[in-house]
CSV table of C-alpha atoms and ligand atoms in Angstrom, one decimal:
chain,number,residue,atom,x,y,z
A,5,MET,CA,17.0,-14.7,-10.3
A,6,GLY,CA,16.9,-10.9,-10.8
A,7,LEU,CA,19.7,-8.5,-11.7
A,8,MET,CA,22.6,-10.0,-9.8
A,9,SER,CA,23.9,-13.3,-8.7
A,10,ARG,CA,22.8,-14.1,-5.1
A,11,ALA,CA,26.3,-13.4,-3.8
A,12,ASN,CA,26.0,-9.7,-4.9
A,13,MET,CA,22.5,-9.2,-3.6
A,14,LEU,CA,21.8,-7.1,-0.5
A,15,SER,CA,20.5,-9.2,2.4
A,16,THR,CA,17.5,-7.5,4.0
A,17,GLY,CA,15.6,-9.9,6.4
A,18,LEU,CA,12.4,-8.8,4.6
A,19,THR,CA,9.6,-11.1,3.4
A,20,LEU,CA,7.3,-10.4,0.5
A,21,TYR,CA,3.9,-12.2,0.5
A,22,HIS,CA,2.8,-12.4,-3.2
A,23,SER,CA,1.1,-14.3,-5.9
A,24,PRO,CA,3.0,-15.2,-9.2
A,25,TYR,CA,-0.2,-14.3,-11.2
A,26,SER,CA,-0.9,-11.0,-9.5
A,27,PRO,CA,0.0,-7.9,-11.4
A,28,HIS,CA,0.3,-5.8,-8.2
A,29,SER,CA,2.7,-8.4,-6.7
A,30,ARG,CA,4.8,-8.1,-9.9
A,31,ARG,CA,5.1,-4.4,-9.3
A,32,GLY,CA,6.7,-5.2,-6.0
A,33,ARG,CA,8.8,-8.1,-7.3
A,34,ILE,CA,10.3,-6.1,-10.2
A,35,PHE,CA,11.2,-3.2,-7.9
A,36,ILE,CA,13.0,-5.5,-5.5
A,37,ALA,CA,14.8,-7.2,-8.4
A,38,GLU,CA,15.9,-3.9,-9.9
A,39,LYS,CA,17.3,-2.8,-6.5
A,40,GLY,CA,19.2,-6.1,-6.2
A,41,LEU,CA,17.6,-6.9,-2.8
A,42,GLU,CA,17.5,-10.3,-1.3
A,43,VAL,CA,13.9,-10.7,0.0
A,44,LYS,CA,12.2,-13.9,1.0
A,45,HIS,CA,9.2,-14.5,-1.2
A,46,ILE,CA,6.2,-16.5,0.2
A,47,GLU,CA,3.4,-17.4,-2.2
A,48,VAL,CA,-0.2,-16.8,-1.2
A,49,ASP,CA,-2.5,-19.1,-3.2
A,50,LEU,CA,-5.3,-16.7,-4.3
A,51,ALA,CA,-7.1,-19.5,-6.3
A,52,ARG,CA,-7.4,-21.5,-3.1
A,53,GLY,CA,-8.6,-18.4,-1.2
A,54,GLU,CA,-5.5,-18.3,1.1
A,55,GLN,CA,-5.8,-14.5,1.3
A,56,HIS,CA,-9.0,-14.9,3.3
A,57,GLU,CA,-7.6,-17.2,5.8
A,58,GLU,CA,-6.8,-16.1,9.4
A,59,ALA,CA,-3.1,-16.5,9.0
A,60,TYR,CA,-2.9,-14.1,6.1
A,61,ARG,CA,-5.5,-11.7,7.5
A,62,ARG,CA,-3.1,-11.2,10.4
A,63,ILE,CA,-0.5,-10.0,7.8
A,64,ASN,CA,-3.0,-7.9,5.7
A,65,PRO,CA,-6.6,-7.5,7.0
A,66,ARG,CA,-7.4,-6.1,3.5
A,67,ARG,CA,-6.8,-9.7,2.2
A,68,VAL,CA,-4.8,-8.7,-0.8
A,69,VAL,CA,-1.2,-9.2,-2.0
A,70,PRO,CA,1.5,-8.1,-1.9
A,71,ALA,CA,2.5,-7.4,1.6
A,72,LEU,CA,6.0,-6.8,2.9
A,73,VAL,CA,6.9,-7.9,6.4
A,74,LEU,CA,9.9,-6.3,8.1
A,75,ALA,CA,12.2,-8.1,10.5
A,76,ASP,CA,10.4,-6.5,13.5
A,77,GLY,CA,7.1,-7.9,12.3
A,78,THR,CA,5.7,-4.7,10.8
A,79,SER,CA,3.5,-5.4,7.8
A,80,ILE,CA,3.3,-3.0,4.9
A,81,ALA,CA,0.6,-3.4,2.3
A,82,GLU,CA,-0.1,-1.3,-0.8
A,83,VAL,CA,2.5,-1.4,-3.5
A,84,THR,CA,3.4,2.3,-3.3
A,85,ALA,CA,3.9,2.1,0.5
A,86,ILE,CA,6.2,-1.0,0.0
A,87,TRP,CA,8.1,0.9,-2.7
A,88,ARG,CA,8.5,4.0,-0.4
A,89,TYR,CA,9.9,1.8,2.4
A,90,LEU,CA,12.4,0.1,0.1
A,91,GLU,CA,13.5,3.3,-1.5
A,92,GLY,CA,14.1,5.0,1.8
A,93,ARG,CA,15.9,2.1,3.3
A,94,TYR,CA,17.9,1.1,0.2
A,95,PRO,CA,18.4,4.4,-1.7
A,96,GLU,CA,20.9,3.1,-4.1
A,97,THR,CA,19.5,2.6,-7.6
A,98,PRO,CA,16.7,5.1,-7.1
A,99,MET,CA,13.4,3.9,-8.6
A,100,LEU,CA,11.2,6.7,-7.3
A,101,GLY,CA,13.3,9.6,-8.7
A,102,ALA,CA,16.8,10.8,-7.9
A,103,SER,CA,15.7,14.4,-7.2
A,104,ILE,CA,12.5,16.1,-6.0
A,105,ARG,CA,11.7,17.0,-9.6
A,106,GLU,CA,12.2,13.4,-10.7
A,107,ALA,CA,10.2,12.1,-7.8
A,108,ALA,CA,7.2,14.3,-8.8
A,109,MET,CA,7.5,13.1,-12.4
A,110,VAL,CA,7.6,9.5,-11.4
A,111,THR,CA,4.6,9.9,-9.0
A,112,MET,CA,2.6,11.6,-11.8
A,113,TRP,CA,3.3,9.0,-14.5
A,114,GLU,CA,3.1,6.0,-12.1
A,115,ARG,CA,-0.3,7.1,-10.8
A,116,ARG,CA,-1.5,7.6,-14.4
A,117,ALA,CA,-0.3,4.1,-15.3
A,118,GLU,CA,-2.1,2.5,-12.3
A,119,LEU,CA,-5.3,4.6,-12.5
A,120,ASP,CA,-5.7,4.7,-16.3
A,121,GLY,CA,-4.0,1.5,-17.2
A,122,LEU,CA,-3.7,-1.3,-14.6
A,123,LEU,CA,-7.0,-0.7,-12.7
A,124,PRO,CA,-9.1,-0.7,-15.9
A,125,ALA,CA,-7.3,-3.8,-17.2
A,126,VAL,CA,-8.1,-5.6,-13.9
A,127,GLU,CA,-11.7,-4.4,-14.0
A,128,ALA,CA,-12.1,-5.5,-17.6
A,129,ILE,CA,-11.4,-9.1,-16.7
A,130,ARG,CA,-12.9,-9.3,-13.2
A,131,ASN,CA,-16.3,-8.1,-14.4
A,132,VAL,CA,-16.6,-10.9,-16.9
A,133,VAL,CA,-14.9,-14.1,-15.9
A,134,THR,CA,-12.8,-14.3,-12.8
A,135,GLY,CA,-13.7,-16.5,-9.9
A,136,ALA,CA,-17.0,-16.3,-8.0
A,137,PRO,CA,-19.5,-13.8,-9.3
A,138,GLY,CA,-19.3,-11.9,-6.0
A,139,ARG,CA,-15.6,-11.2,-6.4
A,140,ALA,CA,-15.6,-8.4,-8.9
A,141,LEU,CA,-13.2,-6.5,-6.7
A,142,ALA,CA,-10.3,-7.7,-4.6
A,143,GLY,CA,-10.5,-7.0,-0.9
A,144,PRO,CA,-12.5,-7.9,2.2
A,145,HIS,CA,-16.0,-7.0,0.7
A,146,ASP,CA,-17.9,-8.9,-2.0
A,147,TYR,CA,-19.2,-7.0,-5.0
A,148,LEU,CA,-21.1,-8.3,-8.0
A,149,ARG,CA,-19.8,-8.2,-11.5
A,150,ILE,CA,-21.0,-5.4,-13.9
A,151,PRO,CA,-20.4,-6.9,-17.4
A,152,ALA,CA,-21.1,-3.6,-19.2
A,153,LEU,CA,-18.3,-2.0,-17.1
A,154,ALA,CA,-15.8,-4.4,-18.7
A,155,ILE,CA,-16.5,-2.9,-22.1
A,156,ARG,CA,-15.7,0.6,-21.0
A,157,SER,CA,-12.7,-0.6,-19.0
A,158,ARG,CA,-11.3,-2.2,-22.1
A,159,GLU,CA,-11.7,1.0,-24.1
A,160,ARG,CA,-9.9,2.8,-21.3
A,161,VAL,CA,-7.0,0.4,-21.6
A,162,GLU,CA,-6.9,0.9,-25.4
A,163,ASN,CA,-6.7,4.7,-24.8
A,164,PHE,CA,-4.0,4.1,-22.3
A,165,TYR,CA,-1.9,2.3,-24.9
A,166,ALA,CA,-2.3,5.3,-27.3
A,167,ASP,CA,-1.5,7.8,-24.6
A,168,ILE,CA,1.6,6.1,-23.4
A,169,ASN,CA,2.8,5.5,-27.0
A,170,ALA,CA,2.5,9.3,-27.5
A,171,ARG,CA,4.5,9.9,-24.3
A,172,LEU,CA,7.2,7.5,-25.3
A,173,ALA,CA,7.5,9.1,-28.7
A,174,GLN,CA,9.0,12.1,-26.8
A,175,GLN,CA,10.9,10.3,-23.9
A,176,GLU,CA,13.0,7.3,-23.6
A,177,TYR,CA,11.2,6.1,-20.5
A,178,VAL,CA,7.8,6.9,-19.1
A,179,ALA,CA,8.8,9.5,-16.5
A,180,GLY,CA,11.8,10.9,-18.4
A,181,ASP,CA,15.3,9.7,-19.6
A,182,TYR,CA,15.7,7.3,-16.7
A,183,TYR,CA,14.0,3.9,-15.8
A,184,SER,CA,11.7,4.2,-12.8
A,185,ALA,CA,8.6,2.8,-11.0
A,186,ALA,CA,6.5,4.4,-13.7
A,187,ASP,CA,8.0,2.0,-16.2
A,188,ILE,CA,7.3,-0.9,-13.9
A,189,THR,CA,3.6,-0.2,-13.6
A,190,CYS,CA,3.3,0.4,-17.4
A,191,LEU,CA,5.1,-2.9,-18.2
A,192,VAL,CA,3.0,-4.9,-15.7
A,193,THR,CA,-0.1,-3.3,-17.2
A,194,LEU,CA,0.8,-4.2,-20.8
A,195,ASP,CA,1.8,-7.8,-19.9
A,196,PHE,CA,-1.3,-8.3,-17.8
A,197,ALA,CA,-3.6,-6.9,-20.5
A,198,LYS,CA,-2.0,-9.2,-23.1
A,199,ARG,CA,-2.3,-12.3,-20.9
A,200,ALA,CA,-5.7,-11.7,-19.4
A,201,LEU,CA,-7.4,-9.7,-22.2
A,202,GLY,CA,-5.5,-10.7,-25.3
A,203,MET,CA,-4.6,-7.1,-26.0
A,204,THR,CA,-1.3,-6.8,-27.9
A,205,ILE,CA,0.6,-3.6,-28.9
A,206,SER,CA,-0.5,-2.4,-32.3
A,207,GLU,CA,2.2,-2.3,-34.9
A,208,ASP,CA,1.4,1.5,-35.3
A,209,PHE,CA,2.6,2.1,-31.8
A,210,THR,CA,6.3,2.1,-32.7
A,211,ALA,CA,7.5,4.0,-29.6
A,212,LEU,CA,5.5,1.7,-27.3
A,213,LYS,CA,7.0,-1.3,-29.0
A,214,ARG,CA,10.5,0.1,-28.8
A,215,TRP,CA,10.1,0.8,-25.0
A,216,HIS,CA,8.4,-2.6,-24.3
A,217,GLY,CA,11.3,-4.4,-25.9
A,218,ALA,CA,13.9,-2.4,-23.9
A,219,VAL,CA,12.2,-2.7,-20.5
A,220,SER,CA,11.3,-6.4,-21.0
A,221,SER,CA,15.0,-7.3,-21.7
A,222,ARG,CA,16.0,-5.9,-18.3
A,223,PRO,CA,16.8,-8.8,-15.9
A,224,GLY,CA,14.3,-7.5,-13.3
A,225,ALA,CA,11.5,-8.0,-15.8
A,226,VAL,CA,11.4,-11.7,-15.2
A,227,ALA,CA,10.4,-11.1,-11.6
B,22,LIG,N1,-4.0,-1.4,-4.0
B,22,LIG,C1,-3.5,-2.7,-3.7
B,22,LIG,C2,-4.0,-3.7,-4.7
B,22,LIG,C3,-3.7,-5.2,-4.4
B,22,LIG,C4,-4.6,-6.2,-5.2
B,22,LIG,O1,-5.6,-5.8,-5.7
B,22,LIG,N2,-4.1,-7.5,-5.2
B,22,LIG,C5,-4.9,-8.5,-5.8
B,22,LIG,C6,-4.0,-9.3,-6.7
B,22,LIG,S1,-3.3,-8.4,-8.1
B,22,LIG,C7,-5.4,-9.5,-4.8
B,22,LIG,O2,-4.7,-9.7,-3.8
B,22,LIG,N3,-6.5,-10.1,-5.0
B,22,LIG,C8,-7.1,-11.1,-4.1
B,22,LIG,C9,-8.5,-11.4,-4.4
B,22,LIG,O3,-8.9,-11.2,-5.6
B,22,LIG,O4,-9.2,-11.9,-3.6
B,22,LIG,C10,-1.9,-2.7,-3.8
B,22,LIG,O5,-1.4,-1.6,-4.2
B,22,LIG,O6,-1.3,-3.6,-3.2
């Protein structure tokens, strides 16, 4: 249910198209839950290929989830664009930094989490098992799997765990002493890597374990 009872949630007239199994969708869902926003969620069945159907292509021609549709019909895709809209429109509980300095730190760490953690984790699984062989990358174009790439991608995720552990040995949260979108992408990455790749957090990474316990116990983490 998110952070608050429905009565306390802020009604928005927004609709999020998402998939419960999609890590990028979860980046959107946690952000919405942390802000206490009431957003209608509509599932797109990726296994059935609903993202390629005409109805969804009108919402996002890139054929990926998530997408946020505004009351006037405007459709916003790309998680960071969705976040930017929500943060600007609902600035309470800032998730992208409460000052210019914080905003820069959140952007820096969130980009590292996506580029060095989440994207390699997705690549590590899509290049070995997922779906049709021509669907190694999400989106409108077909690409063949490269199984050898999965080995390197997995190594990159292992290094990401070590790098974030080192960061969290110095800071309470990823971007600083405040919870932010950088924590969301790191959490989504770790949970996805565990589910899809069986990669758990090593006992030696005590800072990462401490942080993972803390951010997982936030009500928004269930989103
Ligand atoms: N850069 C995009 C990535 C979105 C993405 O890759 N979504 C995946 C699910 S996590 C998807 O829709 N996949 C559909 C497919 O594999 O055909 C974003 O930030 O929203």
